[in-house]
Short mmCIF file of C-alpha atoms and ligand atoms in Angstrom, two decimals:
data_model
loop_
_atom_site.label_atom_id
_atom_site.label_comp_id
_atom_site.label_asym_id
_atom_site.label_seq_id
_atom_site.Cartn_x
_atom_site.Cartn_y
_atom_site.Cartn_z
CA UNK A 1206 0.00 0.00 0.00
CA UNK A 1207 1.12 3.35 -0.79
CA UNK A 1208 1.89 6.10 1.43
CA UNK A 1209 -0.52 8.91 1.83
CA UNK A 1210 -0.15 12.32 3.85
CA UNK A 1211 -3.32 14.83 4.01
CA UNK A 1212 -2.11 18.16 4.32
CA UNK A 1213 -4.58 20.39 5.65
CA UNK A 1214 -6.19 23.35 7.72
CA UNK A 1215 -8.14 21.99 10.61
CA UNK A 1216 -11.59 23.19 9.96
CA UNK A 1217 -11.36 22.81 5.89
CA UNK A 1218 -14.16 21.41 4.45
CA UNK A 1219 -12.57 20.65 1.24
CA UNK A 1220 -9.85 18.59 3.64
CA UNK A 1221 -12.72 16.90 4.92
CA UNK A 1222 -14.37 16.24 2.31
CA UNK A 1223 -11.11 13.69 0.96
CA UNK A 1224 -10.94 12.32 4.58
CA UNK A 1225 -13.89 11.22 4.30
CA UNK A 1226 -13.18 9.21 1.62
CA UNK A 1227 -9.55 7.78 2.60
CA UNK A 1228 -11.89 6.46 5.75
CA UNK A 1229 -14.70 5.44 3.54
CA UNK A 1230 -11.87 3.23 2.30
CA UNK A 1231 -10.16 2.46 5.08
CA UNK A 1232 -6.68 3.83 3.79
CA UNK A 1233 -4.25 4.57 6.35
CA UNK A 1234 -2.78 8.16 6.36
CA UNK A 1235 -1.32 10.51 7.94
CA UNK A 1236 -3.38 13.53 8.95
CA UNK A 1237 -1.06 16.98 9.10
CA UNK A 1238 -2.39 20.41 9.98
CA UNK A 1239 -0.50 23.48 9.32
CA UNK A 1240 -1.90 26.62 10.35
CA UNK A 1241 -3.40 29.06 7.66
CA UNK A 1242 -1.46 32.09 8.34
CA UNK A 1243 2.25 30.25 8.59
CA UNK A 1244 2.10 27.74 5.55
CA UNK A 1245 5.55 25.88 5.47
CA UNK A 1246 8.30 26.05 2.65
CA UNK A 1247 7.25 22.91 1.56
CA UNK A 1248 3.83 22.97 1.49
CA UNK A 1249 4.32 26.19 -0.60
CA UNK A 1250 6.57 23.80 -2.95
CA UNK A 1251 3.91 21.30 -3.66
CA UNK A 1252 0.62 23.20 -3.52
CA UNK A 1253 0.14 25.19 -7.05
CA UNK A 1254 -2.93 27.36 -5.38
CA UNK A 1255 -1.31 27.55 -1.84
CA UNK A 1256 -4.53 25.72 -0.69
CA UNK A 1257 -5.43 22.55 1.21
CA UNK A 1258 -6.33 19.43 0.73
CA UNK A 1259 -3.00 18.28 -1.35
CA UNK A 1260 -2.37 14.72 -0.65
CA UNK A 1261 0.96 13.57 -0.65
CA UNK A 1262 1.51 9.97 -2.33
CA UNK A 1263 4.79 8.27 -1.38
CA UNK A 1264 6.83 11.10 -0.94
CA UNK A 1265 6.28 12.12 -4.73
CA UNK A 1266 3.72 12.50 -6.26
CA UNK A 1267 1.28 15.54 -4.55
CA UNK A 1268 -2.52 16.00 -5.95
CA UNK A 1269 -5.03 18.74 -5.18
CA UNK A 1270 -8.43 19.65 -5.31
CA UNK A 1271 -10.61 17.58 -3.12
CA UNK A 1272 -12.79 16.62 -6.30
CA UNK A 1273 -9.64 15.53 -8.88
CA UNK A 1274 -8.14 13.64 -5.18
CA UNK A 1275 -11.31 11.99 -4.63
CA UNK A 1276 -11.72 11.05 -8.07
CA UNK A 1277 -8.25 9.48 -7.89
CA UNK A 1278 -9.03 7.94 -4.55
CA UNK A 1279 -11.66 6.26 -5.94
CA UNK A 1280 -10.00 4.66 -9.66
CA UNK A 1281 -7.09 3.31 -7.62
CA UNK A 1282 -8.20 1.71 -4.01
CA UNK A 1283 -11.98 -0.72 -3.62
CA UNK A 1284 -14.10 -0.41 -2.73
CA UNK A 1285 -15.66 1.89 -5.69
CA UNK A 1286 -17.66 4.32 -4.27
CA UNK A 1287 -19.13 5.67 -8.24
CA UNK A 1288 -21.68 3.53 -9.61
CA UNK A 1289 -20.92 0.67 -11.88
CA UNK A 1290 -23.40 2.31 -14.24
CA UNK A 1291 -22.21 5.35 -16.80
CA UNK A 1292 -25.25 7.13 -16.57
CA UNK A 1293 -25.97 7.30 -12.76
CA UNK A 1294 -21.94 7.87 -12.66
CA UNK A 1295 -22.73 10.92 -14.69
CA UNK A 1296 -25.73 11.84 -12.92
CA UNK A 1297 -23.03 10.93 -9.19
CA UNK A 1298 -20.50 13.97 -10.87
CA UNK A 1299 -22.92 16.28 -12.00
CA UNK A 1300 -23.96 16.69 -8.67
CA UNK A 1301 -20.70 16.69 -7.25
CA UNK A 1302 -19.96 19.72 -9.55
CA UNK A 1303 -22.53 21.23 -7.78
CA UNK A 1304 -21.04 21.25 -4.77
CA UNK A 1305 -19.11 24.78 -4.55
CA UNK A 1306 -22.00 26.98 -5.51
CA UNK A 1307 -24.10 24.36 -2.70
CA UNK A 1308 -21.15 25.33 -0.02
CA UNK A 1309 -21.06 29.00 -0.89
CA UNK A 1310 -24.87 29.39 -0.52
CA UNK A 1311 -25.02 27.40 2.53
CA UNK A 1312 -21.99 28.62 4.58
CA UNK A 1313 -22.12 32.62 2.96
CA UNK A 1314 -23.81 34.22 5.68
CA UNK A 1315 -20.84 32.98 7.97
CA UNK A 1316 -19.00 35.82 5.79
CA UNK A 1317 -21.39 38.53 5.36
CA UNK A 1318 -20.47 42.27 6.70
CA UNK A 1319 -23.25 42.99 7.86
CA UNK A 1320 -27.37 42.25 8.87
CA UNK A 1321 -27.96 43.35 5.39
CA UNK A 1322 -25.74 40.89 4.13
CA UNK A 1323 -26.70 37.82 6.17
CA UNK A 1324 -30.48 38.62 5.22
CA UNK A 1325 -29.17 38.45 1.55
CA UNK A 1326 -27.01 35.19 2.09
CA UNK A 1327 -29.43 32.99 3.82
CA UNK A 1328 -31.79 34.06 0.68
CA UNK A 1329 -29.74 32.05 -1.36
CA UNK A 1330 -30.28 28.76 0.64
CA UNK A 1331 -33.79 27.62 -0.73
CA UNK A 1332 -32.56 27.61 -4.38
CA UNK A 1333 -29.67 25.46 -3.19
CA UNK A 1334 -31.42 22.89 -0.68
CA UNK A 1335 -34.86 22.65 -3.31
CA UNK A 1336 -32.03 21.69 -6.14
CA UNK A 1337 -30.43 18.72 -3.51
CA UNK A 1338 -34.02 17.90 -2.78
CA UNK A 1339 -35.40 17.26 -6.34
CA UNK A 1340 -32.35 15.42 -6.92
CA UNK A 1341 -32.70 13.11 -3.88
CA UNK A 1342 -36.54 12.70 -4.90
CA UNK A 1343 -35.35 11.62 -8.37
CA UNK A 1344 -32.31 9.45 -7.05
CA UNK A 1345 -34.73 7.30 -5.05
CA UNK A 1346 -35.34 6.25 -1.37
CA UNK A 1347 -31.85 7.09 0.23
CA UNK A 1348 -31.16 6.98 3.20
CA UNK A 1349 -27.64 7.92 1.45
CA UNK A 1350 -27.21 9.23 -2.42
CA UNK A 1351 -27.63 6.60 -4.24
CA UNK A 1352 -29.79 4.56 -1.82
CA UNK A 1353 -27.65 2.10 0.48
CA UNK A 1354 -24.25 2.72 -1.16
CA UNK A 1355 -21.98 5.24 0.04
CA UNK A 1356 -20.89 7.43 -2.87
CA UNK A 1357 -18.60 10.39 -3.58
CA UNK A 1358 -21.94 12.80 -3.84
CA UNK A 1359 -22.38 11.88 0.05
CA UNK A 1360 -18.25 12.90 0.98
CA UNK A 1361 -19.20 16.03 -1.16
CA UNK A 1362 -21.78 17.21 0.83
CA UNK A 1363 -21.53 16.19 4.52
CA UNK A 1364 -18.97 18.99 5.24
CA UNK A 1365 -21.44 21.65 4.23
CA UNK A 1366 -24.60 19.73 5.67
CA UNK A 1367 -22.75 19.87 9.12
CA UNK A 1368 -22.03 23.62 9.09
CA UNK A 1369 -25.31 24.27 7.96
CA UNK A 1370 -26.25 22.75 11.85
CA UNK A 1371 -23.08 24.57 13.00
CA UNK A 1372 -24.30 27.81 11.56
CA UNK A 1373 -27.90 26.88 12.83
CA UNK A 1374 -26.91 26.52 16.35
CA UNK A 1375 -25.24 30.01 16.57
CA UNK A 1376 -28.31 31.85 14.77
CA UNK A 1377 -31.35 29.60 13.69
CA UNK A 1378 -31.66 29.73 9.81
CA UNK A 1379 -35.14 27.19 10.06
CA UNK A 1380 -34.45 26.38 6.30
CA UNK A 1381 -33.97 22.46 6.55
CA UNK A 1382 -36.80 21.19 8.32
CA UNK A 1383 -38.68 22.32 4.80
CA UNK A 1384 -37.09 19.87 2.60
CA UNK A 1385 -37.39 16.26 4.07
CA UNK A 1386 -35.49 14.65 1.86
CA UNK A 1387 -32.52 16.77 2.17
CA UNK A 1388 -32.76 16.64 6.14
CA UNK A 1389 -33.30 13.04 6.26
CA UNK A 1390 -29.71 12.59 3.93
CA UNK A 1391 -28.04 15.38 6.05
CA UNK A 1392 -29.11 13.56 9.18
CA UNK A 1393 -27.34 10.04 8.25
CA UNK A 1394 -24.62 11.37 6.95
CA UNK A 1395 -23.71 13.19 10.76
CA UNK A 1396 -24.29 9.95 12.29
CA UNK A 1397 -21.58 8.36 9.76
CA UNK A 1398 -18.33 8.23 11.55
CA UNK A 1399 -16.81 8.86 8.60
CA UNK A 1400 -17.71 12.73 8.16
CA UNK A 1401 -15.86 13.58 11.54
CA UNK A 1402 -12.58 14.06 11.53
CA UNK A 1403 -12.45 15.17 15.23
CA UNK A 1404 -14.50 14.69 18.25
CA UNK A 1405 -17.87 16.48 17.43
CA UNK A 1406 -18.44 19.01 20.05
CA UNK A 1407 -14.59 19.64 19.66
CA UNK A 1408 -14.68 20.19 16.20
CA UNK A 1409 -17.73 22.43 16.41
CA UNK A 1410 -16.65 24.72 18.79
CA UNK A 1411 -13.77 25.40 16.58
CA UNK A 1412 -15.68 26.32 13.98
CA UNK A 1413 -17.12 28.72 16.05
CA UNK A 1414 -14.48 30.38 17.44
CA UNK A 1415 -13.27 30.47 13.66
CA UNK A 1416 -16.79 32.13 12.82
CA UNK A 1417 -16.10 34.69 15.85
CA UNK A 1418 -12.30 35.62 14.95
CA UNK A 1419 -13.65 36.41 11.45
CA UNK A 1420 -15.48 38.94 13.38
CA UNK A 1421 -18.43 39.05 10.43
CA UNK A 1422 -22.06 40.25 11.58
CA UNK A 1423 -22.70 36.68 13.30
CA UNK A 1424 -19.58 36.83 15.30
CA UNK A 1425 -22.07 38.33 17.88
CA UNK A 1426 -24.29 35.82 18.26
CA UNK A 1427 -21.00 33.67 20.03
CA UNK A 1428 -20.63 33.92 23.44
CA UNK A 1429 -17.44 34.85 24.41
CA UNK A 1430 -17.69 31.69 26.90
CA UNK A 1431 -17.48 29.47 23.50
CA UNK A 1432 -14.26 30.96 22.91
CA UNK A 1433 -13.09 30.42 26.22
CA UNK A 1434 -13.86 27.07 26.34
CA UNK A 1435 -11.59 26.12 23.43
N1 LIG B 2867 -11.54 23.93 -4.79
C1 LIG B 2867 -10.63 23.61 -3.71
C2 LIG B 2867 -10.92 24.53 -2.55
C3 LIG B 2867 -9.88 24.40 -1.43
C4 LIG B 2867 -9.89 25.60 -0.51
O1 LIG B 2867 -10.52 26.63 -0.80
N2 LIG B 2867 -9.15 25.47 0.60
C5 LIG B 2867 -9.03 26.59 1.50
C6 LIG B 2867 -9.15 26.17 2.95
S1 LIG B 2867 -10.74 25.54 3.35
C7 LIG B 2867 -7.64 27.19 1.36
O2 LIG B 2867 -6.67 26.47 1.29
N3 LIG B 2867 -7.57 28.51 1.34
C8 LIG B 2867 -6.34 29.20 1.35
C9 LIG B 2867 -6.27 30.28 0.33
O3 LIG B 2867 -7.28 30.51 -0.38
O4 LIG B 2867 -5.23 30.89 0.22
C10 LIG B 2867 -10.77 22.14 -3.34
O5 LIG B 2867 -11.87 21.59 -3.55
O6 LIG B 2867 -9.80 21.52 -2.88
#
């Protein structure tokens, strides 16, 4: 077996979002966080965007982009996580394209300046979760993507599901509970062990102290005690 190193920012979704898989197929690796604002030499050296997720192979070969590593992930180690079938394969990347403009309407109002801005961002959501929900009507009877079989589409979208509930704890959006489908997917893949990368509570109260350093309009809906307790 090869030798893989994930290279990564703690709270990255896109990070996560490989993890995921690497667990989903039980591949050893080694899990390394640098810190966002002091990015080594030689992460620098082997990251053409200066972003994470890059995973290392062997010592010498280093991929990026959570989509092309996943992708790669999944033609080289079994189990196959993209249907057998070309079609619903198709149908399995379409909606994995989708993911960015998914992420940036769920997790925008984390960034917006102001009330204005926030009011404008979680506007966005029902396009976004009324697409995922005619798509999981159409795909069949989950409880995961494509039914009982874990798929790239579900490693796509679990890191954004679970800070939709991370954003929903700190100022309640209400937006979920209106698409069934979409909740009922988002609620099996948080009780995967695969989506968490850390201890829950641990992992969500650095997201929040991440949300209240960025010092955006919600920053003040997080108690200072949250930050304390990290
Ligand atoms: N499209 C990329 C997005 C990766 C990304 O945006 N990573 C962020 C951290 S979550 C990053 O490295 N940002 C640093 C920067 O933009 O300089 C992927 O899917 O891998």
């Amino acid at each position: 077996m090869a030798k893989y190193l994930l290279v990564s920012f703690k709270t990255c979704p896109w990070v996560q979002r490989s993890a995921i898989v690497l667990r989903e197929k039980k591949i050893e690796f080694e899990f390394r966080h640098i810190e966002p604002d002091n990015r080594p030499d030689w992460f620098l050296a082997i990251s053409p965007h200066k972003k994470v997720p890059v995973l290392r192979i062997d010592d010498k070969v280093s991929l990026f982009e959570s989509n092309a590593i996943n992708e790669y992930l999944d033609e080289t180690i079994a189990p196959r996580l993209h249907p057998e079938d070309p079609v619903a394969r198709a149908i399995n990347r379409a909606w994995t394209d989708y993911v960015p403009t998914f992420a940036e309407s769920v997790t925008g109002m984390a960034y917006s300046a102001d009330e204005a801005a926030y009011q404008a961002a979680t506007a966005k959501i029902p396009t976004a979760f009324e697409r995922l929900e005619r798509a999981l009507e159409k795909q069949g009877a989950g409880p995961l993507f494509n039914g009982t079989k874990y798929s790239l589409v579900d490693a796509g979208y679990a890191p954004f599901l679970q800070r939709y509930y991370f954003l929903d704890r700190i100022k309640p959006i209400g937006q979920i509970e209106k698409y069934p489908r979409l909740k009922a997917w988002a609620e099996t893949l948080m009780k995967r062990p695969s989506t968490h990368s850390f201890p829950e509570a641990e992992f969500e109260a650095l997201y929040r102290l991440n949300v209240k350093r960025r010092k955006k309009w919600m920053s003040q809906f997080i108690p200072d005690v949250a930050v304390a307790a990290e």
